[in-house]
Tab-separated table of C-alpha atoms in Angstrom:
chain	number	residue	atom	x	y	z
A	1	MET	CA	16.294	-12.689	10.516
A	2	LEU	CA	14.358	-9.469	10.863
A	3	LEU	CA	11.449	-10.317	8.560
A	4	GLU	CA	11.126	-14.066	9.097
A	5	GLY	CA	7.548	-15.173	8.454
A	6	ARG	CA	6.405	-11.787	7.122
A	7	VAL	CA	4.446	-11.565	3.890
A	8	ALA	CA	5.600	-8.488	1.991
A	9	LEU	CA	4.238	-6.854	-1.147
A	10	VAL	CA	6.681	-4.616	-3.031
A	11	THR	CA	5.566	-2.517	-5.998
A	12	GLY	CA	7.887	-1.364	-8.742
A	13	ALA	CA	10.093	-4.337	-7.908
A	14	SER	CA	11.543	-4.989	-11.357
A	15	ARG	CA	14.567	-2.705	-10.934
A	16	GLY	CA	16.231	0.029	-8.894
A	17	ILE	CA	15.105	0.654	-5.334
A	18	GLY	CA	12.170	-1.795	-5.573
A	19	ALA	CA	14.408	-4.697	-6.629
A	20	ALA	CA	16.957	-3.785	-3.932
A	21	VAL	CA	14.203	-3.753	-1.302
A	22	ALA	CA	12.999	-7.157	-2.526
A	23	ARG	CA	16.521	-8.589	-2.259
A	24	ALA	CA	17.055	-7.130	1.218
A	25	PHE	CA	13.665	-8.429	2.399
A	26	ALA	CA	14.455	-11.895	1.016
A	27	ARG	CA	17.762	-11.941	2.915
A	28	GLU	CA	15.799	-11.139	6.075
A	29	GLY	CA	13.402	-14.041	5.543
A	30	ALA	CA	10.320	-12.338	4.088
A	31	THR	CA	7.913	-14.144	1.796
A	32	LEU	CA	7.616	-11.884	-1.232
A	33	VAL	CA	4.966	-10.852	-3.695
A	34	LEU	CA	6.546	-8.552	-6.259
A	35	CYS	CA	4.711	-6.397	-8.706
A	36	ALA	CA	5.712	-4.264	-11.683
A	37	ARG	CA	4.607	-3.443	-15.199
A	38	SER	CA	7.780	-4.876	-16.721
A	39	ASP	CA	8.371	-8.587	-17.223
A	40	ALA	CA	11.774	-8.043	-15.577
A	41	VAL	CA	9.931	-8.575	-12.280
A	42	ASP	CA	9.679	-12.274	-13.193
A	43	GLY	CA	13.469	-12.474	-13.152
A	44	VAL	CA	13.724	-10.790	-9.750
A	45	ALA	CA	11.163	-13.204	-8.321
A	46	ALA	CA	12.968	-16.191	-9.835
A	47	GLU	CA	16.266	-14.965	-8.386
A	48	LEU	CA	14.782	-14.679	-4.901
A	49	THR	CA	12.769	-17.887	-4.884
A	50	THR	CA	13.987	-20.610	-2.555
A	51	PRO	CA	12.450	-24.028	-1.854
A	52	GLU	CA	11.291	-22.725	1.526
A	53	ARG	CA	10.101	-19.328	0.320
A	54	PRO	CA	8.860	-18.904	-3.215
A	55	ALA	CA	8.755	-15.284	-4.374
A	56	ARG	CA	5.816	-14.544	-6.644
A	57	ALA	CA	5.708	-11.954	-9.391
A	58	MET	CA	2.530	-10.267	-10.570
A	59	ARG	CA	2.811	-8.161	-13.687
A	60	GLY	CA	0.432	-5.251	-13.938
A	61	ASP	CA	-0.216	-1.554	-13.614
A	62	VAL	CA	-1.000	-0.261	-10.134
A	63	THR	CA	-2.908	2.675	-11.630
A	64	ASP	CA	-5.499	0.067	-12.634
A	65	VAL	CA	-7.794	-0.182	-9.598
A	66	THR	CA	-8.931	-3.673	-10.554
A	67	PHE	CA	-5.344	-4.883	-10.732
A	68	SER	CA	-4.581	-3.489	-7.272
A	69	ARG	CA	-7.710	-5.079	-5.810
A	70	ASP	CA	-6.940	-8.445	-7.383
A	71	LEU	CA	-3.306	-8.205	-6.304
A	72	VAL	CA	-4.229	-7.834	-2.634
A	73	ALA	CA	-7.022	-10.413	-2.928
A	74	SER	CA	-4.548	-12.947	-4.292
A	75	VAL	CA	-2.073	-12.257	-1.471
A	76	ARG	CA	-4.818	-12.702	1.109
A	77	LYS	CA	-6.047	-15.895	-0.550
A	78	GLU	CA	-2.545	-17.388	-0.701
A	79	HIS	CA	-1.176	-16.230	2.664
A	80	GLY	CA	-4.238	-15.267	4.698
A	81	ARG	CA	-2.882	-11.796	5.413
A	82	LEU	CA	-0.393	-9.137	4.391
A	83	ASP	CA	2.274	-7.888	6.805
A	84	VAL	CA	4.268	-5.339	4.843
A	85	LEU	CA	3.451	-3.086	1.902
A	86	VAL	CA	6.232	-1.160	0.185
A	87	ASN	CA	4.702	1.462	-2.096
A	88	ASN	CA	7.690	2.001	-4.345
A	89	ALA	CA	6.255	2.175	-7.873
A	90	GLY	CA	6.740	5.634	-9.275
A	91	ILE	CA	7.816	7.695	-12.230
A	92	LEU	CA	9.982	10.791	-12.636
A	93	ARG	CA	9.311	13.467	-15.228
A	94	GLN	CA	11.513	16.529	-15.546
A	95	GLY	CA	10.306	19.892	-16.815
A	96	LEU	CA	10.197	23.560	-15.989
A	97	ILE	CA	6.882	24.736	-14.557
A	98	GLY	CA	5.810	26.348	-17.811
A	99	MET	CA	6.907	23.389	-19.885
A	100	THR	CA	5.099	20.589	-18.083
A	101	SER	CA	2.018	19.471	-19.972
A	102	PRO	CA	-1.264	18.718	-18.217
A	103	GLU	CA	-0.899	15.131	-19.429
A	104	THR	CA	2.471	14.846	-17.695
A	105	MET	CA	1.031	16.310	-14.486
A	106	ARG	CA	-1.850	13.816	-14.592
A	107	GLU	CA	0.520	10.931	-15.294
A	108	LEU	CA	2.740	11.844	-12.327
A	109	LEU	CA	-0.200	12.169	-9.956
A	110	SER	CA	-1.821	9.007	-11.267
A	111	VAL	CA	1.219	6.773	-10.782
A	112	ASN	CA	2.896	8.405	-7.788
A	113	VAL	CA	-0.154	9.359	-5.740
A	114	PHE	CA	-3.459	7.860	-6.918
A	115	ALA	CA	-2.105	4.331	-7.319
A	116	LEU	CA	-0.388	4.456	-3.924
A	117	MET	CA	-3.584	5.572	-2.186
A	118	VAL	CA	-5.738	2.917	-3.837
A	119	LEU	CA	-3.313	0.093	-3.105
A	120	THR	CA	-3.010	1.288	0.494
A	121	GLN	CA	-6.807	1.134	0.861
A	122	TYR	CA	-6.913	-2.510	-0.166
A	123	ALA	CA	-3.661	-3.574	1.482
A	124	THR	CA	-4.332	-2.129	4.921
A	125	ARG	CA	-7.596	-4.076	5.099
A	126	ALA	CA	-5.606	-7.264	4.488
A	127	MET	CA	-3.157	-6.178	7.215
A	128	GLU	CA	-5.658	-6.058	10.040
A	129	ARG	CA	-4.937	-9.656	10.982
A	130	SER	CA	-1.179	-9.193	10.837
A	131	PRO	CA	0.678	-9.294	14.149
A	132	SER	CA	3.078	-6.588	12.968
A	133	PRO	CA	1.771	-4.616	9.990
A	134	SER	CA	3.822	-1.907	8.320
A	135	VAL	CA	3.474	0.340	5.278
A	136	VAL	CA	6.583	1.925	3.779
A	137	ASN	CA	6.013	4.651	1.198
A	138	LEU	CA	8.743	5.895	-1.113
A	139	THR	CA	8.689	9.656	-1.402
A	140	SER	CA	11.723	11.777	-2.348
A	141	ILE	CA	13.875	14.632	-1.156
A	142	ALA	CA	12.058	16.514	-3.917
A	143	GLY	CA	8.846	15.984	-1.958
A	144	THR	CA	10.265	17.246	1.330
A	145	GLN	CA	12.530	20.030	0.028
A	146	GLY	CA	11.333	20.752	-3.538
A	147	ALA	CA	13.593	20.621	-6.577
A	148	GLU	CA	13.726	23.095	-9.431
A	149	GLY	CA	12.935	21.579	-12.796
A	150	LEU	CA	10.912	18.916	-10.994
A	151	ALA	CA	7.927	20.891	-9.710
A	152	ALA	CA	5.222	18.440	-10.743
A	153	TYR	CA	7.274	15.475	-9.561
A	154	SER	CA	7.981	17.312	-6.279
A	155	ALA	CA	4.251	17.958	-5.835
A	156	SER	CA	3.434	14.295	-6.347
A	157	LYS	CA	6.062	13.228	-3.820
A	158	ALA	CA	4.924	15.866	-1.313
A	159	ALA	CA	1.439	14.385	-1.583
A	160	ILE	CA	2.897	11.060	-0.469
A	161	VAL	CA	4.279	12.753	2.645
A	162	GLY	CA	0.828	14.112	3.519
A	163	TYR	CA	-0.810	10.775	2.878
A	164	THR	CA	1.800	8.999	5.005
A	165	LEU	CA	1.333	11.333	7.967
A	166	ALA	CA	-2.462	11.147	7.830
A	167	SER	CA	-2.499	7.370	7.336
A	168	ALA	CA	-0.152	6.885	10.277
A	169	LYS	CA	-2.554	8.752	12.549
A	170	GLU	CA	-5.658	6.980	11.268
A	171	LEU	CA	-4.198	3.467	11.292
A	172	ALA	CA	-2.156	3.606	14.508
A	173	PRO	CA	-5.099	2.423	16.643
A	174	LYS	CA	-5.140	-0.726	14.495
A	175	GLY	CA	-1.416	-1.227	15.045
A	176	ILE	CA	-0.589	-0.480	11.415
A	177	ARG	CA	2.548	1.647	11.173
A	178	VAL	CA	2.975	3.949	8.172
A	179	ASN	CA	6.277	5.617	7.385
A	180	ALA	CA	8.036	7.073	4.376
A	181	ILE	CA	11.542	7.107	3.011
A	182	ALA	CA	12.769	10.209	1.205
A	183	PRO	CA	15.776	9.214	-0.905
A	184	GLY	CA	18.137	11.857	-2.203
A	185	LEU	CA	20.104	11.293	-5.380
A	186	ILE	CA	20.193	7.516	-5.863
A	187	ASP	CA	21.901	5.684	-8.722
A	188	THR	CA	18.906	4.109	-10.463
A	189	ASP	CA	17.721	3.820	-14.047
A	190	MET	CA	14.985	6.339	-13.273
A	191	VAL	CA	17.437	9.017	-12.150
A	192	ARG	CA	19.787	8.187	-15.027
A	193	ASP	CA	17.059	9.462	-17.339
A	194	VAL	CA	17.406	12.949	-15.832
A	195	THR	CA	19.849	15.223	-17.636
A	196	ALA	CA	23.523	15.075	-16.726
A	197	ALA	CA	23.618	18.832	-16.131
A	198	TRP	CA	20.846	18.551	-13.513
A	199	LYS	CA	22.744	15.836	-11.656
A	200	GLU	CA	26.080	17.647	-11.849
A	201	ARG	CA	24.534	20.646	-10.108
A	202	ARG	CA	23.332	18.495	-7.243
A	203	VAL	CA	26.207	16.149	-6.499
A	204	PRO	CA	28.317	18.905	-4.824
A	205	HIS	CA	25.440	19.353	-2.347
A	206	ILE	CA	25.728	15.765	-1.123
A	207	ARG	CA	27.808	16.174	2.005
A	208	MET	CA	28.853	12.522	2.105
A	209	GLY	CA	30.390	13.023	-1.324
A	210	ARG	CA	28.695	10.274	-3.271
A	211	VAL	CA	25.464	9.375	-4.985
A	212	GLY	CA	23.428	6.845	-3.012
A	213	THR	CA	22.754	3.249	-3.993
A	214	PRO	CA	19.435	1.383	-4.007
A	215	GLU	CA	20.871	-0.740	-1.196
A	216	ASP	CA	21.305	2.372	0.960
A	217	VAL	CA	17.538	2.832	0.719
A	218	ALA	CA	16.690	-0.857	1.104
A	219	GLY	CA	18.362	-1.017	4.526
A	220	VAL	CA	16.025	1.634	5.869
A	221	ALA	CA	13.040	-0.162	4.352
A	222	VAL	CA	14.042	-3.325	6.232
A	223	PHE	CA	14.285	-1.324	9.461
A	224	LEU	CA	10.866	0.273	8.994
A	225	ALA	CA	9.237	-3.041	8.068
A	226	SER	CA	10.741	-4.860	11.029
A	227	ASP	CA	10.032	-4.885	14.745
A	228	LEU	CA	13.144	-2.746	15.267
A	229	ALA	CA	10.775	0.084	14.302
A	230	ARG	CA	7.791	-1.240	16.252
A	231	TYR	CA	7.143	2.149	17.917
A	232	VAL	CA	7.921	4.241	14.822
A	233	THR	CA	5.054	5.621	12.769
A	234	GLY	CA	4.314	8.803	10.846
A	235	GLN	CA	7.995	9.460	10.102
A	236	VAL	CA	9.683	10.534	6.897
A	237	ILE	CA	13.269	9.334	6.923
A	238	GLY	CA	15.726	10.997	4.565
A	239	VAL	CA	18.276	8.706	2.896
A	240	ASP	CA	20.327	11.354	1.154
A	241	GLY	CA	23.909	11.377	2.398
A	242	GLY	CA	23.394	14.759	4.019
A	243	MET	CA	21.983	16.377	0.891
A	244	THR	CA	19.197	18.115	2.792
A	245	PRO	CA	19.946	21.858	2.784
B	1	MET	CA	-26.032	-20.482	6.146
B	2	SER	CA	-24.489	-17.405	4.517
B	3	ALA	CA	-27.391	-15.315	5.792
B	4	ASP	CA	-26.579	-16.413	9.339
B	5	LYS	CA	-22.900	-15.660	8.803
B	6	LEU	CA	-23.810	-12.190	7.559
B	7	ARG	CA	-25.913	-11.429	10.627
B	8	ASP	CA	-23.219	-12.905	12.872
B	9	CYS	CA	-20.662	-10.535	11.354
B	10	PHE	CA	-22.816	-7.506	12.044
B	11	SER	CA	-23.661	-8.652	15.559
B	12	ARG	CA	-20.052	-9.482	16.421
B	13	THR	CA	-18.440	-6.410	14.889
B	14	LEU	CA	-20.999	-3.881	16.073
B	15	GLY	CA	-21.363	-5.549	19.448
B	16	ILE	CA	-25.160	-5.711	19.267
B	17	PRO	CA	-27.581	-8.614	19.890
B	18	LEU	CA	-28.288	-10.803	16.865
B	19	GLU	CA	-31.986	-9.984	16.967
B	20	ARG	CA	-31.217	-6.323	16.258
B	21	VAL	CA	-29.537	-7.263	12.955
B	22	THR	CA	-32.319	-6.896	10.411
B	23	ASP	CA	-32.093	-6.106	6.709
B	24	ASP	CA	-33.166	-2.504	7.256
B	25	LEU	CA	-30.630	-1.796	9.992
B	26	ALA	CA	-28.825	1.281	8.625
B	27	TYR	CA	-25.385	2.837	8.851
B	28	ASN	CA	-25.274	5.675	11.390
B	29	SER	CA	-28.731	4.737	12.702
B	30	LEU	CA	-27.150	3.520	15.954
B	31	LYS	CA	-24.051	4.685	17.744
B	32	GLU	CA	-22.368	1.297	17.353
B	33	TRP	CA	-22.346	1.582	13.526
B	34	ASP	CA	-20.167	4.629	12.925
B	35	SER	CA	-17.482	5.083	10.267
B	36	VAL	CA	-14.818	3.274	12.282
B	37	ALA	CA	-17.127	0.315	12.881
B	38	HIS	CA	-18.077	0.421	9.204
B	39	MET	CA	-14.474	-0.210	8.152
B	40	ALA	CA	-14.159	-2.972	10.744
B	41	LEU	CA	-17.319	-4.525	9.287
B	42	VAL	CA	-15.820	-4.395	5.806
B	43	VAL	CA	-12.707	-6.244	6.985
B	44	ASP	CA	-14.806	-8.836	8.828
B	45	LEU	CA	-17.105	-9.416	5.836
B	46	GLU	CA	-14.170	-9.619	3.408
B	47	THR	CA	-12.470	-12.199	5.593
B	48	GLU	CA	-15.598	-14.206	6.370
B	49	PHE	CA	-16.785	-14.411	2.755
B	50	ASP	CA	-13.367	-14.273	1.052
B	51	VAL	CA	-14.235	-11.302	-1.147
B	52	MET	CA	-12.708	-7.879	-1.780
B	53	PHE	CA	-14.972	-4.843	-1.742
B	54	ASP	CA	-14.459	-1.919	-4.100
B	55	THR	CA	-14.588	1.528	-2.564
B	56	ASP	CA	-18.010	2.084	-4.137
B	57	ASP	CA	-19.238	-1.032	-2.330
B	58	ILE	CA	-17.941	0.290	0.988
B	59	LEU	CA	-19.614	3.648	0.473
B	60	GLY	CA	-22.815	2.005	-0.753
B	61	MET	CA	-23.163	-0.506	2.095
B	62	SER	CA	-25.784	1.578	3.836
B	63	THR	CA	-27.872	-1.248	5.342
B	64	VAL	CA	-27.580	-4.934	6.178
B	65	GLY	CA	-29.740	-5.628	3.134
B	66	LYS	CA	-27.358	-3.638	0.932
B	67	ALA	CA	-24.464	-5.658	2.324
B	68	ARG	CA	-26.293	-8.829	1.299
B	69	GLU	CA	-26.817	-7.441	-2.222
B	70	ILE	CA	-23.159	-6.502	-2.569
B	71	LEU	CA	-21.976	-9.888	-1.346
B	72	ALA	CA	-24.388	-11.651	-3.721
B	73	ARG	CA	-22.968	-9.609	-6.603
B	74	LEU	CA	-19.481	-10.694	-5.527
B	75	GLY	CA	-20.548	-14.333	-5.814
B	76	VAL	CA	-21.712	-15.189	-2.292
B	77	ARG	CA	-24.751	-17.452	-2.381
B	78	PHE	CA	-27.543	-16.808	0.113
B	79	ASP	CA	-30.215	-19.402	0.756
B	80	ALA	CA	-33.759	-18.298	-0.041
B	81	ALA	CA	-35.525	-16.992	3.041
């Protein structure tokens, strides 16, 4: 198994890509700590718990600095270290440039960027004793290519790309690899909230002819977290079925 | 005992003799205690004393004495000198 013996923390693990990553990591032998605001994360943890490897759920908001600190402290106390962090928690808000309120902009940056940076600060300190530490950040094709009607969301996801590239350089001497995944159009609850007209315009641009699944993304997360990617850092991998223009 | 552990951490992480680790030893006052070493110190102290520093603590840990104050606030007990 690719992640046997690894302790992995996955945020936004109650549904969609986060839950798919948790399931894929469990299949590969990882010991999981799952976090989300929703109590649905308890069900995911229960589903993935085995007698050999209990999966633990922690409900909370990663924009709360104290929660993030306590989350990592509890992982370190229980397991002695952290091997893998998957920064998946995020929100999507649609709106034309002139119709996006300052509150919406702040909310996007708070959840998608600020929370990711704070959790990374704490988590990478707990990774320094890991034999194979890896951070996987979830950005978006909107962050690498831009998407009309999603300017603020695109900006928040582009910030993740910058943070990933800089973190990879700074943490490489410590052996901590930092990479990002940029999903295209993926069939999740979050994307289902976007208008049908917006999606219909984009599907013809997916050269593989279908919307992606959370499992399509989870496979790449397993790769990046595992030793198969032991010499891979500072990369942004598109998982978009050839949607990139 | 915690006071000895604190000095040991500084000596070990900065690679300096124990006798140089005094309460007024300051960040950036010697080449061994630069920003990279500072973060290594934070990790060593967090592991040794089983605490988690906030970013303000990391930025405010300007001397060995300050480190002792921060750790005491986080619940580490130091014997009276």
